[in-house]
Amino acid sequence: MEKKIASVAENATARRHSCEACPLRPLPVFRAFEPSELDFVSHFKRGELAVDRGATVLVEGSSSPHLYTVLSGWGFRFKLLSDGRRQILNYIVPGDLIGLQGSIMGEMQHSVEALSALVLCVFERDKLMQLYGRHPGLAYDITWLASREERMLDENLLSIGRRSAIERAAYLLAFIHERARTVGLATRSSTAIPITQQHVADTLGLSLVHTNKTLRKLIQRGMIEWRDGGCEIVDLGGLLKLSGWEGLDEGKRPLV
Amino acid sequence: MEKKIASVAENATARRHSCEACPLRPLPVFRAFEPSELDFVSHFKRGELAVDRGATVLVEGSSSPHLYTVLSGWGFRFKLLSDGRRQILNYIVPGDLIGLQGSIMGEMQHSVEALSALVLCVFERDKLMQLYGRHPGLAYDITWLASREERMLDENLLSIGRRSAIERAAYLLAFIHERARTVGLATRSSTAIPITQQHVADTLGLSLVHTNKTLRKLIQRGMIEWRDGGCEIVDLGGLLKLSGWEGLDEGKRPLV
DNA sequence: CGACGTGTTGAGTGTGATCAACATCTGTGG
DNA sequence: CCACAGATGTTGATCACACTCAACACGTCG
């Protein structure tokens, strides 16, 4: 399959949600914003980018002039070794900020791909300094989001380094499900998590075959279901117990 | 061994380096600071904390009122599973900022332990908001450092998830060596990296025995030496080639 | 001296990798 | 409408990398 690379010029401003009527912001997870902050963000936003399923949003090694917040859809961050081995670093759900590393440090050190159709709010990288100068609260929020990403990576590292295959799988699916739940996705009997077993394998650091056998065990234990190219969580408690994970413990968080 | 927990009240201000005469700042890796920034950091700094080798600096689950920059010495961040399995997340060398996660998000999600005697600059968590308000440049720097940590974690995750044991070991040792080199540690025939094979094992996600056998291969290939409780890098190029790692690619960076 | 931390090595085991084949389902072109 | 290719999931057989258990060497420190 030919992979498309999303470009702003191409697809931008197909639709335009005003920040004042942001569909995400009303969710209970997100902290309330000052009107002045909302106003700034509104000007900070340059447009929207619609990305097809399977398309690459950001490429390792490139330096994107943009910063994005996910408005809707699923995606993932990953890195490749030179021989093609792939490691998925984290998943991306609505409300997540992507491309910060590239904006701050100049060059992307990982790639981002869309798991489903994706709509992104596009921000100008150049205005980021302005944000830091005029809105310390928002600047703090961005650091907050970077710290949160770091925390999730710590958890993933712990999981891959020290958990067994079945524990890892249980942790991963519980983790993704929890993240999705907080932003209104993957509610009971709504949409499944749109990943293939290859994605799971590349996240857990396991082979595809062994991932399949491991997931089969979770299915047999009645913890998950796998259907039409996705995973449905049936028994979250069971997954948490099996993995020994405490679950996400986040209060309100910022949305930029 | 009884593990000590470092506390500021106990050891603070044993010595006091003025920020104006900071021994780290002159190093070529660090970017130049505005006098006003230097002045603020100087007031931001509350004192120094001397930590013994093996002592715990920060504990998972606690919420420290401080933020630290490492002035000298080595340490590492880690997480534990409930049954005691340990995963080392990253190593800490002079110039690194630690405790940011706790300062920003309220509670530490990982612990920090000293690998060698450690001297830390202590900053007040409460003044962090002030920093964001008055010095956007420094605020940006802190986000920069958070992004950098994220980048290192991405690399580690790729390594643990997708590299073989010997590749992982080669990558890890090259990585630590490079980080140390940029801040003037571990120069040729100076100090070795002060880690045990247990640390390496807990970083790579391998057992102690298998780590030993893997390191032995690196020794036999003449890439490293292991002596008096530490690792000496002999053939950096060989390690880089074996692991397929590009090496650190950092320009100037901030020091807060 | 003995206890402990650290490193080393061998033997046997097992988790997870690799190879291979096949079942579905989808979309595509003849 | 069918044939075919490609993506995805499934299963069995075999192999190997890494784990566990066990023992021992060597240092330091009380």
XYZ file of C-alpha atoms in Angstrom, chain A:
256
model
C 0.000 0.000 0.000
C 1.259 3.399 -0.988
C 1.502 5.535 2.117
C 0.325 9.071 1.770
C 2.083 11.827 3.598
C -0.302 14.386 4.921
C 0.449 17.955 4.032
C -1.206 21.059 5.332
C -1.288 22.819 2.004
C -3.281 19.948 0.611
C -5.975 19.323 3.125
C -6.081 22.293 5.431
C -9.212 24.076 6.491
C -11.473 21.466 5.032
C -13.656 22.063 8.037
C -13.190 24.645 10.689
C -14.241 24.211 14.288
C -14.006 27.442 16.189
C -12.059 27.087 19.408
C -14.912 28.682 21.284
C -17.131 25.831 20.187
C -14.458 23.155 20.541
C -16.095 19.740 20.763
C -13.394 18.472 23.137
C -13.103 21.269 25.632
C -16.438 20.649 27.372
C -15.321 17.151 28.385
C -14.893 16.842 32.148
C -11.213 15.835 31.880
C -10.130 19.192 30.562
C -9.508 22.141 32.790
C -11.419 25.367 32.281
C -9.698 28.063 30.232
C -9.542 31.798 30.790
C -11.264 33.739 28.029
C -7.954 35.405 27.185
C -6.292 32.008 26.857
C -9.067 30.749 24.658
C -8.740 33.851 22.572
C -5.009 33.350 22.128
C -5.383 29.698 21.208
C -8.016 30.662 18.733
C -5.511 32.934 16.972
C -2.741 30.402 17.450
C -4.744 27.936 15.431
C -4.058 28.202 11.764
C -6.481 25.670 10.407
C -7.332 22.015 10.355
C -5.750 19.033 8.725
C -7.697 15.941 7.727
C -5.573 12.812 7.532
C -6.579 9.482 6.028
C -6.245 6.218 7.845
C -2.750 4.839 7.315
C -1.238 8.144 6.242
C 1.922 9.474 7.821
C 1.441 12.752 9.657
C 5.016 13.457 10.679
C 8.229 11.850 9.507
C 11.329 11.134 11.549
C 14.169 13.341 10.435
C 11.977 16.075 9.018
C 11.291 19.360 10.718
C 7.674 20.338 10.591
C 6.695 23.996 10.797
C 3.580 22.940 12.681
C 2.317 21.678 15.924
C -0.935 19.785 16.185
C -3.663 18.948 18.616
C -5.769 15.922 17.785
C -9.399 16.887 17.380
C -10.683 13.434 16.501
C -9.357 10.026 15.551
C -6.561 7.668 16.541
C -2.871 7.531 15.720
C 0.492 6.365 16.971
C 4.085 7.486 17.313
C 6.877 5.127 16.269
C 10.543 4.749 15.447
C 12.283 2.413 13.014
C 15.631 0.682 13.084
C 17.578 0.758 9.839
C 16.617 -2.837 9.016
C 12.922 -2.069 9.304
C 12.166 -3.260 12.818
C 9.480 -0.953 14.163
C 8.749 0.118 17.715
C 5.504 1.871 18.515
C 6.190 4.356 21.287
C 2.734 5.538 22.231
C -0.788 5.937 20.938
C -2.494 9.199 20.162
C -6.083 10.076 20.981
C -8.096 13.311 20.852
C -6.692 16.066 23.015
C -3.085 14.974 22.523
C -0.493 17.459 21.378
C 1.809 16.143 18.670
C 4.925 17.479 17.036
C 6.136 19.310 20.128
C 9.516 17.588 20.001
C 10.006 18.802 16.474
C 8.888 22.308 17.330
C 11.121 22.596 20.346
C 14.202 20.742 19.248
C 14.154 21.334 15.529
C 13.859 17.887 14.049
C 11.403 15.061 14.584
C 12.988 11.988 16.112
C 9.951 9.818 15.530
C 7.158 9.441 13.012
C 3.413 9.654 13.485
C 0.833 7.633 11.558
C -2.950 7.729 11.546
C -4.766 4.627 12.823
C -8.104 5.992 11.730
C -9.198 9.098 9.869
C -7.759 11.946 11.888
C -8.610 15.621 12.219
C -5.881 17.851 13.589
C -5.846 21.446 14.731
C -2.815 23.074 13.141
C -0.721 25.569 15.075
C 2.158 27.716 13.890
C 5.428 26.666 15.336
C 6.666 30.244 15.090
C 3.978 31.515 17.400
C 5.067 29.162 20.147
C 7.529 31.715 21.489
C 4.729 34.247 21.546
C 2.672 31.850 23.607
C 5.496 31.497 26.099
C 5.862 35.253 26.315
C 2.227 36.211 26.653
C 0.561 33.283 28.328
C 2.673 31.695 31.029
C -0.307 29.590 32.024
C -0.457 28.026 28.575
C 3.305 27.616 28.538
C 3.013 25.745 31.798
C 0.284 23.615 30.252
C 2.551 22.629 27.414
C 5.228 21.556 29.855
C 2.508 19.697 31.712
C 1.601 17.808 28.560
C 5.264 17.005 27.883
C 5.609 15.661 31.430
C 2.531 13.570 30.957
C 3.950 12.026 27.814
C 7.129 11.288 29.719
C 5.109 9.564 32.419
C 3.350 7.384 29.906
C 6.683 6.439 28.331
C 8.033 5.510 31.753
C 5.098 3.169 32.204
C 5.559 1.634 28.782
C 9.244 1.138 29.412
C 8.532 -0.597 32.690
C 6.035 -2.806 30.932
C 8.229 -3.831 28.027
C 11.287 -4.279 30.175
C 9.837 -6.199 33.057
C 6.434 -7.693 32.326
C 5.756 -11.065 30.685
C 4.039 -11.219 27.310
C 0.545 -11.671 28.675
C 1.019 -9.016 31.340
C 2.283 -6.599 28.720
C -0.659 -7.233 26.463
C -3.111 -6.793 29.331
C -1.407 -3.587 30.399
C -1.329 -2.161 26.893
C -4.974 -2.769 26.140
C -6.088 -1.469 29.520
C -3.884 1.576 29.024
C -5.210 2.426 25.586
C -8.753 1.824 26.709
C -8.374 4.118 29.699
C -6.858 6.873 27.633
C -9.638 6.605 25.104
C -12.311 6.485 27.760
C -11.275 9.773 29.308
C -11.862 11.552 26.031
C -15.155 9.878 25.298
C -13.906 7.213 22.899
C -14.277 3.479 23.315
C -17.199 3.748 25.635
C -18.935 0.488 26.236
C -20.220 -1.047 23.015
C -19.246 1.916 20.916
C -16.148 1.877 18.781
C -13.444 -0.700 19.270
C -9.764 0.227 19.425
C -8.777 0.363 15.729
C -5.513 -1.564 15.853
C -4.211 -4.705 14.205
C -2.259 -7.414 15.976
C 0.795 -6.168 14.120
C 0.446 -2.873 15.968
C 0.186 -4.669 19.272
C 3.259 -6.744 18.423
C 5.265 -3.663 17.500
C 4.235 -1.977 20.723
C 5.002 -4.889 23.009
C 8.276 -5.820 21.377
C 6.968 -9.292 20.494
C 6.657 -11.216 17.243
C 3.362 -11.199 15.426
C 2.822 -14.905 15.931
C 3.447 -14.824 19.621
C 1.276 -11.739 19.979
C -1.554 -13.601 18.325
C -1.201 -16.517 20.731
C -1.052 -14.167 23.688
C -4.136 -12.221 22.640
C -5.916 -15.519 22.099
C -5.377 -16.276 25.768
C -6.909 -12.966 26.751
C -9.873 -13.727 24.517
C -10.259 -17.192 26.029
C -10.239 -15.650 29.485
C -13.058 -13.408 28.370
C -11.150 -10.198 28.876
C -11.211 -8.861 25.344
C -12.794 -9.477 21.977
C -11.222 -9.073 18.586
C -13.436 -8.190 15.692
C -13.550 -6.313 12.403
C -10.031 -5.080 12.717
C -10.150 -3.874 16.245
C -10.088 -4.737 19.899
C -12.962 -4.460 22.315
C -12.274 -4.430 26.032
C -14.711 -6.677 27.881
C -13.219 -7.024 31.345
C -11.141 -3.984 32.235
C -10.821 -5.066 35.860
C -9.401 -8.392 34.764
C -6.808 -6.719 32.568
C -5.781 -4.365 35.361
C -5.432 -7.213 37.827
C -3.484 -9.386 35.403
C -1.047 -6.606 34.587
C -0.791 -5.273 38.094
C -1.405 -1.771 36.809
C -3.019 0.885 38.917
C -4.761 2.614 36.052
C -4.584 6.197 34.910
C -4.703 8.566 37.788
C -5.232 11.900 36.166
C -7.260 14.769 37.387
C -8.107 17.653 35.157
C -5.664 18.339 32.416
C -5.019 21.121 29.972
C -6.066 21.126 26.343
C -4.094 23.358 24.052
